[in-house]
Coordinates of C-alpha atoms and ligand atoms in Angstrom, one line a residue:
M1 CA -73.3 -11.2 -20.7
K2 CA -72.0 -7.9 -19.3
I3 CA -72.2 -8.4 -15.6
I4 CA -72.1 -5.4 -13.2
I5 CA -72.3 -5.4 -9.4
Q6 CA -74.5 -2.8 -7.9
K7 CA -74.0 -2.4 -4.1
F8 CA -76.4 -0.2 -2.1
G9 CA -75.5 0.9 1.4
G10 CA -77.9 1.1 4.3
T11 CA -78.7 4.8 4.0
S12 CA -79.5 4.2 0.3
L13 CA -82.3 1.8 1.2
A14 CA -83.7 3.5 4.2
T15 CA -87.0 4.8 2.9
Q16 CA -89.6 3.6 0.4
E17 CA -88.7 6.6 -1.8
L18 CA -85.1 5.6 -1.8
R19 CA -85.9 2.0 -2.6
E20 CA -87.8 3.2 -5.6
K21 CA -84.8 5.2 -6.7
V22 CA -82.6 2.1 -6.2
A23 CA -84.9 -0.1 -8.2
A24 CA -85.0 2.4 -11.0
I25 CA -81.2 2.3 -11.2
V26 CA -81.3 -1.5 -11.5
K27 CA -84.1 -1.4 -14.0
K28 CA -82.3 1.1 -16.2
S29 CA -79.1 -0.9 -16.3
K30 CA -81.1 -4.0 -17.4
E31 CA -82.8 -1.9 -20.1
E32 CA -79.3 -1.0 -21.3
G33 CA -78.5 -4.6 -21.7
L34 CA -76.4 -5.1 -18.6
A35 CA -76.8 -8.0 -16.2
P36 CA -76.8 -6.4 -12.7
V37 CA -76.1 -8.4 -9.6
V38 CA -77.4 -6.3 -6.6
V39 CA -75.8 -6.4 -3.2
V40 CA -77.7 -4.8 -0.2
S41 CA -76.8 -3.8 3.3
A42 CA -79.2 -3.7 6.2
I43 CA -81.5 -0.7 6.2
G44 CA -80.5 2.5 7.9
R45 CA -77.8 3.3 10.4
N46 CA -77.2 3.3 14.2
E47 CA -80.6 3.2 15.9
D48 CA -82.8 2.8 12.9
P49 CA -85.1 -0.2 13.1
Y50 CA -83.5 -3.3 11.6
A51 CA -80.0 -1.6 11.3
T52 CA -77.1 -3.8 12.3
D53 CA -76.5 -1.7 15.5
T54 CA -80.1 -2.0 16.5
L55 CA -80.0 -5.8 16.3
L56 CA -76.8 -5.9 18.2
N57 CA -78.1 -3.7 21.0
M58 CA -81.2 -5.8 21.2
I59 CA -79.2 -9.0 21.9
K60 CA -76.8 -7.1 24.3
K61 CA -79.8 -6.2 26.4
T62 CA -80.3 -9.9 27.1
N63 CA -76.7 -10.7 27.5
T64 CA -73.8 -8.2 27.5
N65 CA -71.5 -10.8 26.1
P66 CA -73.8 -12.6 23.6
S67 CA -72.9 -15.9 21.9
L68 CA -71.0 -15.3 18.7
R69 CA -72.8 -17.9 16.6
E70 CA -76.3 -16.6 17.4
T71 CA -75.2 -13.0 17.1
D72 CA -74.2 -13.6 13.5
M73 CA -77.6 -15.3 12.8
L74 CA -79.4 -12.3 14.2
L75 CA -77.2 -9.8 12.3
A76 CA -77.8 -11.6 9.1
C77 CA -81.5 -10.7 9.3
G78 CA -80.9 -7.1 8.6
E79 CA -79.9 -7.8 5.0
L80 CA -82.7 -10.2 4.6
I81 CA -85.2 -7.5 5.3
S82 CA -83.7 -4.9 2.9
G83 CA -83.2 -7.6 0.3
V84 CA -86.8 -8.9 0.4
L85 CA -88.1 -5.3 0.2
L86 CA -86.0 -4.4 -2.7
V87 CA -86.9 -7.6 -4.6
N88 CA -90.6 -6.7 -4.2
Q89 CA -89.9 -3.2 -5.3
L90 CA -88.3 -4.5 -8.4
L91 CA -91.2 -7.0 -9.0
A92 CA -93.6 -4.1 -8.7
M93 CA -91.7 -2.3 -11.4
D94 CA -91.8 -5.4 -13.7
V95 CA -88.2 -6.4 -13.1
K96 CA -87.7 -10.1 -12.4
A97 CA -85.6 -10.4 -9.2
H98 CA -84.8 -13.0 -6.6
Y99 CA -83.5 -12.6 -3.1
M100 CA -80.4 -14.6 -2.2
S101 CA -78.9 -15.0 1.3
G102 CA -75.1 -15.1 1.4
Q103 CA -75.3 -18.9 1.6
Q104 CA -77.7 -19.2 -1.4
A105 CA -75.4 -16.9 -3.4
G106 CA -72.5 -19.3 -2.7
I107 CA -70.4 -17.2 -0.5
V108 CA -68.3 -19.6 1.5
T109 CA -66.3 -18.2 4.5
D110 CA -64.0 -19.4 7.3
G111 CA -65.7 -20.0 10.6
Q112 CA -64.7 -16.8 12.4
Y113 CA -68.0 -15.3 13.6
G114 CA -68.3 -11.6 13.3
A115 CA -65.2 -11.2 11.2
A116 CA -65.3 -14.1 8.7
H117 CA -63.1 -14.1 5.6
I118 CA -64.5 -15.2 2.2
L119 CA -62.8 -18.4 1.1
Y120 CA -64.4 -18.7 -2.3
V121 CA -67.7 -17.9 -4.1
D122 CA -69.6 -20.7 -5.9
V123 CA -71.3 -18.7 -8.6
K124 CA -73.5 -21.5 -10.1
N125 CA -76.8 -20.3 -8.5
L126 CA -76.1 -16.7 -9.5
I127 CA -75.2 -17.6 -13.1
S128 CA -78.3 -19.7 -13.5
L129 CA -80.5 -16.7 -12.4
L130 CA -78.7 -14.3 -14.7
E131 CA -79.1 -16.7 -17.6
N132 CA -82.8 -16.6 -17.0
N133 CA -82.8 -12.8 -16.9
I134 CA -83.6 -12.8 -13.1
T135 CA -81.7 -10.2 -11.1
P136 CA -80.1 -11.6 -8.0
V137 CA -80.5 -9.4 -4.9
V138 CA -77.8 -10.7 -2.6
A139 CA -77.5 -10.1 1.1
G140 CA -74.3 -8.3 1.8
F141 CA -72.1 -8.8 4.9
Q142 CA -72.8 -12.5 5.3
G143 CA -71.8 -16.0 4.1
V144 CA -71.8 -19.5 5.3
S145 CA -68.9 -21.5 6.7
E146 CA -67.9 -24.9 5.4
N147 CA -69.7 -26.3 8.4
N148 CA -72.9 -24.7 7.2
E149 CA -73.0 -22.0 9.9
I150 CA -74.1 -18.5 9.1
T151 CA -71.2 -16.0 9.4
T152 CA -70.9 -12.2 9.0
L153 CA -67.9 -10.4 7.6
G154 CA -67.6 -7.4 10.0
R155 CA -68.5 -3.8 9.7
G156 CA -68.7 -2.5 6.1
G157 CA -68.7 -6.1 5.0
S158 CA -71.3 -5.6 2.2
D159 CA -68.6 -3.8 0.3
I160 CA -66.5 -7.0 0.6
T161 CA -69.4 -9.1 -0.7
A162 CA -69.7 -6.7 -3.7
S163 CA -66.0 -7.0 -4.6
A164 CA -65.9 -10.8 -4.1
L165 CA -68.9 -11.3 -6.4
G166 CA -67.3 -8.9 -8.9
A167 CA -64.1 -10.9 -8.9
A168 CA -65.9 -14.3 -9.0
L169 CA -68.2 -13.3 -11.8
Q170 CA -65.5 -11.4 -13.7
A171 CA -67.8 -8.4 -13.7
D172 CA -67.2 -5.3 -15.8
I173 CA -67.4 -3.0 -12.8
V174 CA -68.3 -3.0 -9.1
D175 CA -70.5 0.1 -8.4
I176 CA -70.7 1.1 -4.7
F177 CA -73.7 3.3 -4.4
T178 CA -73.7 5.4 -1.2
D179 CA -74.9 8.7 0.4
V180 CA -72.0 10.9 -0.8
E181 CA -70.9 11.8 -4.3
G182 CA -67.9 9.6 -4.2
V183 CA -64.5 9.4 -2.5
M184 CA -63.6 12.9 -1.4
T185 CA -60.4 14.6 -0.1
A186 CA -62.0 14.4 3.4
D187 CA -65.2 13.3 5.0
P188 CA -67.7 15.8 3.6
R189 CA -69.7 15.7 6.7
I190 CA -66.8 17.3 8.6
V191 CA -64.8 19.2 6.0
K192 CA -67.3 21.3 4.2
N193 CA -65.2 22.1 1.1
A194 CA -64.0 18.6 0.6
R195 CA -63.5 17.8 -3.1
L196 CA -64.5 14.8 -5.1
L197 CA -61.7 12.7 -6.4
D198 CA -62.8 11.6 -9.8
A199 CA -60.2 8.9 -10.4
V200 CA -57.9 7.3 -7.8
T201 CA -55.7 4.3 -7.8
Y202 CA -56.5 1.2 -5.7
N203 CA -53.5 2.0 -3.7
E204 CA -54.6 5.6 -2.8
I205 CA -58.1 4.6 -1.8
C206 CA -56.8 1.6 0.2
Q207 CA -54.6 4.0 2.2
L208 CA -57.5 6.3 2.8
A209 CA -59.9 3.5 3.8
R210 CA -57.4 1.9 6.2
E211 CA -56.9 5.2 7.9
G212 CA -60.6 5.6 8.7
A213 CA -62.3 6.9 5.6
K214 CA -65.2 4.4 5.9
V215 CA -66.6 5.2 2.5
V216 CA -65.3 1.8 1.2
H217 CA -64.0 -1.2 3.1
P218 CA -60.2 -1.6 2.5
R219 CA -60.6 -5.3 2.0
A220 CA -63.1 -4.7 -0.8
I221 CA -60.5 -2.6 -2.6
E222 CA -57.9 -5.3 -2.2
I223 CA -60.2 -7.9 -3.7
A224 CA -61.1 -5.7 -6.6
M225 CA -57.5 -5.0 -7.2
Q226 CA -56.5 -8.6 -7.1
G227 CA -59.3 -9.4 -9.5
N228 CA -58.4 -6.4 -11.7
I229 CA -62.0 -5.2 -11.6
P230 CA -62.7 -1.5 -11.7
L231 CA -64.6 -0.1 -8.8
R232 CA -66.7 3.0 -8.7
V233 CA -68.0 4.9 -5.7
R234 CA -71.1 7.0 -6.5
S235 CA -74.2 8.6 -5.1
T236 CA -77.6 6.9 -5.2
T237 CA -79.4 10.2 -5.6
Q238 CA -77.0 12.4 -7.6
L239 CA -77.0 10.3 -10.7
D240 CA -75.6 13.1 -12.9
S241 CA -72.2 12.7 -11.1
A242 CA -69.9 9.9 -12.3
G243 CA -68.5 9.5 -8.8
T244 CA -65.0 8.2 -8.2
L245 CA -63.5 5.6 -10.4
V246 CA -61.0 3.3 -8.7
T247 CA -58.6 1.6 -11.0
N248 CA -54.9 1.7 -12.0
S249 CA -55.5 3.0 -15.5
L250 CA -58.1 5.2 -17.1
R251 CA -58.9 2.6 -19.8
S252 CA -62.4 1.7 -18.7
A253 CA -63.3 5.4 -18.3
Y254 CA -61.9 6.9 -21.5
G255 CA -61.0 4.0 -23.8
A256 CA -57.3 5.0 -23.6
A257 CA -54.9 3.5 -21.1
P258 CA -52.8 6.1 -19.4
M259 CA -51.8 5.2 -15.9
I260 CA -53.3 7.2 -13.0
R261 CA -50.6 8.5 -10.8
D262 CA -50.6 8.4 -7.0
R263 CA -50.7 12.0 -6.0
L264 CA -48.6 13.6 -3.3
I265 CA -51.5 14.1 -0.9
T266 CA -54.8 12.2 -1.5
G267 CA -56.7 13.4 1.5
V268 CA -57.0 13.6 5.2
T269 CA -58.9 11.1 7.5
Y270 CA -59.7 10.8 11.2
A271 CA -60.4 8.3 13.9
S272 CA -61.9 9.5 17.1
H273 CA -62.5 7.9 20.6
I274 CA -58.9 7.1 21.1
V275 CA -57.0 7.0 24.4
Q276 CA -53.3 7.7 24.7
V277 CA -51.5 5.6 27.2
K278 CA -48.2 7.0 28.6
I279 CA -45.8 5.2 30.8
G280 CA -43.2 7.7 31.9
N281 CA -39.8 8.2 33.4
D282 CA -40.3 7.0 36.9
T283 CA -41.7 3.7 36.0
L284 CA -39.1 2.9 33.4
E285 CA -36.0 4.0 35.3
N286 CA -34.7 0.5 35.8
E287 CA -34.6 -2.4 33.4
V288 CA -36.2 -0.4 30.7
A289 CA -36.1 -3.0 28.0
D290 CA -37.6 -5.6 30.4
I291 CA -40.5 -3.4 31.3
Q292 CA -41.2 -2.5 27.6
L293 CA -41.3 -6.1 26.7
K294 CA -43.5 -7.0 29.7
V295 CA -46.0 -4.3 28.8
F296 CA -46.5 -5.4 25.2
Q297 CA -46.4 -9.1 26.1
A298 CA -49.1 -8.6 28.7
L299 CA -51.3 -6.7 26.3
A300 CA -50.8 -9.1 23.5
K301 CA -51.7 -12.0 25.8
Q302 CA -55.1 -10.5 26.3
D303 CA -55.5 -9.7 22.6
I304 CA -55.3 -5.9 23.1
S305 CA -54.2 -4.5 19.8
V306 CA -52.3 -1.2 20.4
D307 CA -51.6 1.4 17.8
F308 CA -49.3 4.4 17.4
I309 CA -46.5 3.0 19.4
N310 CA -43.5 5.2 20.4
V311 CA -40.8 3.5 22.4
Q312 CA -38.1 5.7 23.8
P313 CA -35.4 5.0 26.3
N314 CA -37.4 6.4 29.2
M315 CA -40.8 6.7 27.8
L316 CA -43.4 4.4 26.3
V317 CA -46.5 5.8 24.5
F318 CA -49.2 4.1 22.6
T319 CA -52.9 4.4 21.9
V320 CA -55.9 2.1 22.4
P321 CA -59.6 2.5 21.4
E322 CA -61.7 4.1 24.1
D323 CA -63.6 0.9 24.8
L324 CA -60.4 -1.0 25.6
A325 CA -58.9 1.7 28.0
E326 CA -60.3 0.2 31.2
V327 CA -59.1 -3.3 30.5
T328 CA -55.7 -2.0 29.3
V329 CA -55.2 -0.2 32.6
K330 CA -56.2 -3.3 34.6
I331 CA -53.7 -5.4 32.7
L332 CA -50.9 -2.9 33.3
N333 CA -51.8 -2.4 37.0
D334 CA -51.6 -6.2 37.4
I335 CA -47.9 -6.0 36.4
D336 CA -47.4 -3.0 38.6
I337 CA -47.4 -0.4 35.9
F338 CA -49.5 2.7 36.4
P339 CA -49.9 4.6 33.2
H340 CA -51.1 8.2 32.6
L341 CA -54.1 8.3 30.3
E342 CA -55.1 11.1 27.9
F343 CA -58.8 10.5 27.1
N344 CA -60.8 11.6 24.1
C345 CA -58.0 11.9 21.5
A346 CA -58.3 11.8 17.8
K347 CA -55.9 10.5 15.2
I348 CA -55.7 12.4 12.0
A349 CA -53.8 11.0 9.0
V350 CA -52.5 12.9 6.1
V351 CA -52.5 10.3 3.4
G352 CA -50.6 10.4 0.2
A353 CA -49.3 7.4 -1.7
A354 CA -46.6 9.4 -3.4
M355 CA -45.4 11.4 -0.3
T356 CA -42.4 9.1 0.4
G357 CA -39.2 11.0 0.4
V358 CA -40.8 14.4 -0.3
P359 CA -39.3 16.9 2.1
G360 CA -41.3 19.5 3.9
I361 CA -44.6 17.7 4.5
M362 CA -44.1 17.5 8.3
A363 CA -43.1 21.1 8.4
K364 CA -46.4 22.1 6.7
I365 CA -48.4 20.0 9.1
L366 CA -46.7 21.6 12.1
E367 CA -47.3 25.1 10.6
A368 CA -51.0 24.4 10.0
L369 CA -51.5 23.1 13.6
R370 CA -49.5 26.0 15.1
D371 CA -51.5 28.6 13.1
H372 CA -54.6 27.2 14.8
N373 CA -53.0 26.7 18.2
I374 CA -53.6 23.0 18.2
P375 CA -51.1 21.1 20.3
L376 CA -49.7 17.9 18.7
L377 CA -49.8 15.1 21.3
Q378 CA -47.9 12.6 19.2
S379 CA -46.9 12.0 15.6
G380 CA -45.8 9.1 13.5
D381 CA -45.3 8.3 9.8
S382 CA -45.0 5.6 7.2
Y383 CA -44.1 6.0 3.5
T384 CA -47.8 6.8 2.7
N385 CA -49.1 8.5 5.8
I386 CA -48.3 11.0 8.5
W387 CA -50.4 10.6 11.7
C388 CA -51.1 13.3 14.2
L389 CA -52.7 12.7 17.6
V390 CA -54.7 15.7 18.9
A391 CA -57.3 16.3 21.6
G392 CA -60.7 15.3 20.3
K393 CA -62.1 18.8 20.8
H394 CA -59.5 20.0 18.1
M395 CA -60.3 17.2 15.7
E396 CA -62.5 19.0 13.2
E397 CA -60.5 22.2 13.2
A398 CA -57.2 20.2 12.7
L399 CA -58.7 18.3 9.8
A400 CA -59.9 21.5 8.1
A401 CA -56.6 23.2 8.8
L402 CA -54.6 20.4 7.2
H403 CA -57.0 20.1 4.3
D404 CA -56.5 23.8 3.6
K405 CA -52.8 23.7 4.1
F406 CA -52.4 21.1 1.4
A407 CA -54.8 22.9 -0.8
L408 CA -57.1 19.9 -1.2
G409 CA -60.4 21.8 -1.1
K410 CA -62.8 22.9 -3.8
N411 CA -61.6 26.4 -4.2
S412 CA -57.9 25.6 -4.4
D413 CA -55.8 24.1 -7.1
G414 CA -54.3 21.2 -5.2
Ligands
LIG501 P1 -73.0 3.0 3.2 O1 -74.1 2.8 4.2 O2 -73.4 3.4 1.9 O3 -72.0 1.8 3.2 P2 -71.0 4.4 4.8 O4 -71.5 5.2 6.0 O5 -70.3 3.1 5.1 O6 -72.2 4.3 3.7 O7 -70.0 5.3 4.0 C1 -70.3 6.6 3.5 C2 -69.9 7.7 4.5 O8 -68.4 7.7 4.5 C3 -70.3 9.0 4.1 O9 -71.6 9.4 4.5 C4 -69.2 9.9 4.7 O10 -69.6 10.6 5.9 C5 -68.1 8.9 5.1 N1 -66.7 9.3 4.6 C6 -65.6 9.3 5.4 N2 -64.6 9.7 4.7 C7 -65.0 10.0 3.5 C8 -64.3 10.4 2.3 N3 -63.0 10.7 2.3 N4 -65.0 10.5 1.1 C9 -66.4 10.3 1.2 N5 -67.0 9.9 2.3 C10 -66.4 9.7 3.4
LIG502 MG1 -70.2 1.2 4.2

């Protein structure tokens, strides 16, 4: 039995017409002799009826701080709706199919509501359906804890479900169908000449995903990598495109086994709605180290996760997501620290798994930003990324400028 996982995101299931397309893809793979296991997300996005955000807003109208257990039960309904619709679409097209909740599919997680981790997958129900030529349509993003409580895996969690099933069933491939052609050098909604990456390593795509390219969940890539299952990101509607193959060698694509190399620069990503917090000279004049320690201890105690930290002898800078700015200020004020805040910043990352030790990359970044008169508020680097903090109003221009500078676009030979 050649098992393949076919995961369809929320926008791919949003209309009757799209669900017919999705069902046709599943039907065709069955006709080709494959045994597909389908994973679905909740229908639509943001404010669409039944989308995850819609359900969340609904409960938040009743209680701004809703109970975690019941929130997960509510959120798990989104995938039930899309799954049941897709099963019936398949049945209408003479494809035998069966809806499975995360629990019915054997996805067992820890008990952390809203951000549960998959512990293992008990595949016996799935296997018995497949042996009877019935296609399982599995609810993504959810599982069940060992105490029999419904849990969800966090945003983008359906990708994780797909990879976990791929690894547990030793599938030939995990296909992530979405609303773009594949993994591109930048978000194609923002950078118009973004180019499709036809083959990338797990490492490269993991770096992109961690830095905000939400096209695949980074944990889904880690699971596929550990299970040594190739993963492909492709479009639900542009079926003539092969999309992006994610693997460490090209064997599954071409029959030969050359290694794919990490390239110098893979792409650029962004994260917006970030607030920069600066604690400057005056505050830190005395007992600098003590104050630095106090700041981070106070924030850690309240579970505030800070990013982009620069500690200098008389200056302390870091960033927090916008929705944590108010509570961060309160925590700091309580220990008599009065920071300066820079609202509405964006963090851009130039990502390249092979950039380590290559000189001149920072110089190129600075050139690109200067040519566009975009002030750099803060920068940082690791061996696979260089991060730039800019004002939110400059985000799109900065992304495009860096994308061009590294010749990543369609009409360049990068
Ligand atoms: P789905 O509902 O299918 O899971 P997502 O919205 O989670 O879809 O992911 C697809 C979106 O990811 C695209 O619509 C695109 O705007 C965005 N995206 C961000 N960065 C990239 C990138 N580098 N390549 C492709 N898409 C990207
Ligand atoms: Mg997604």
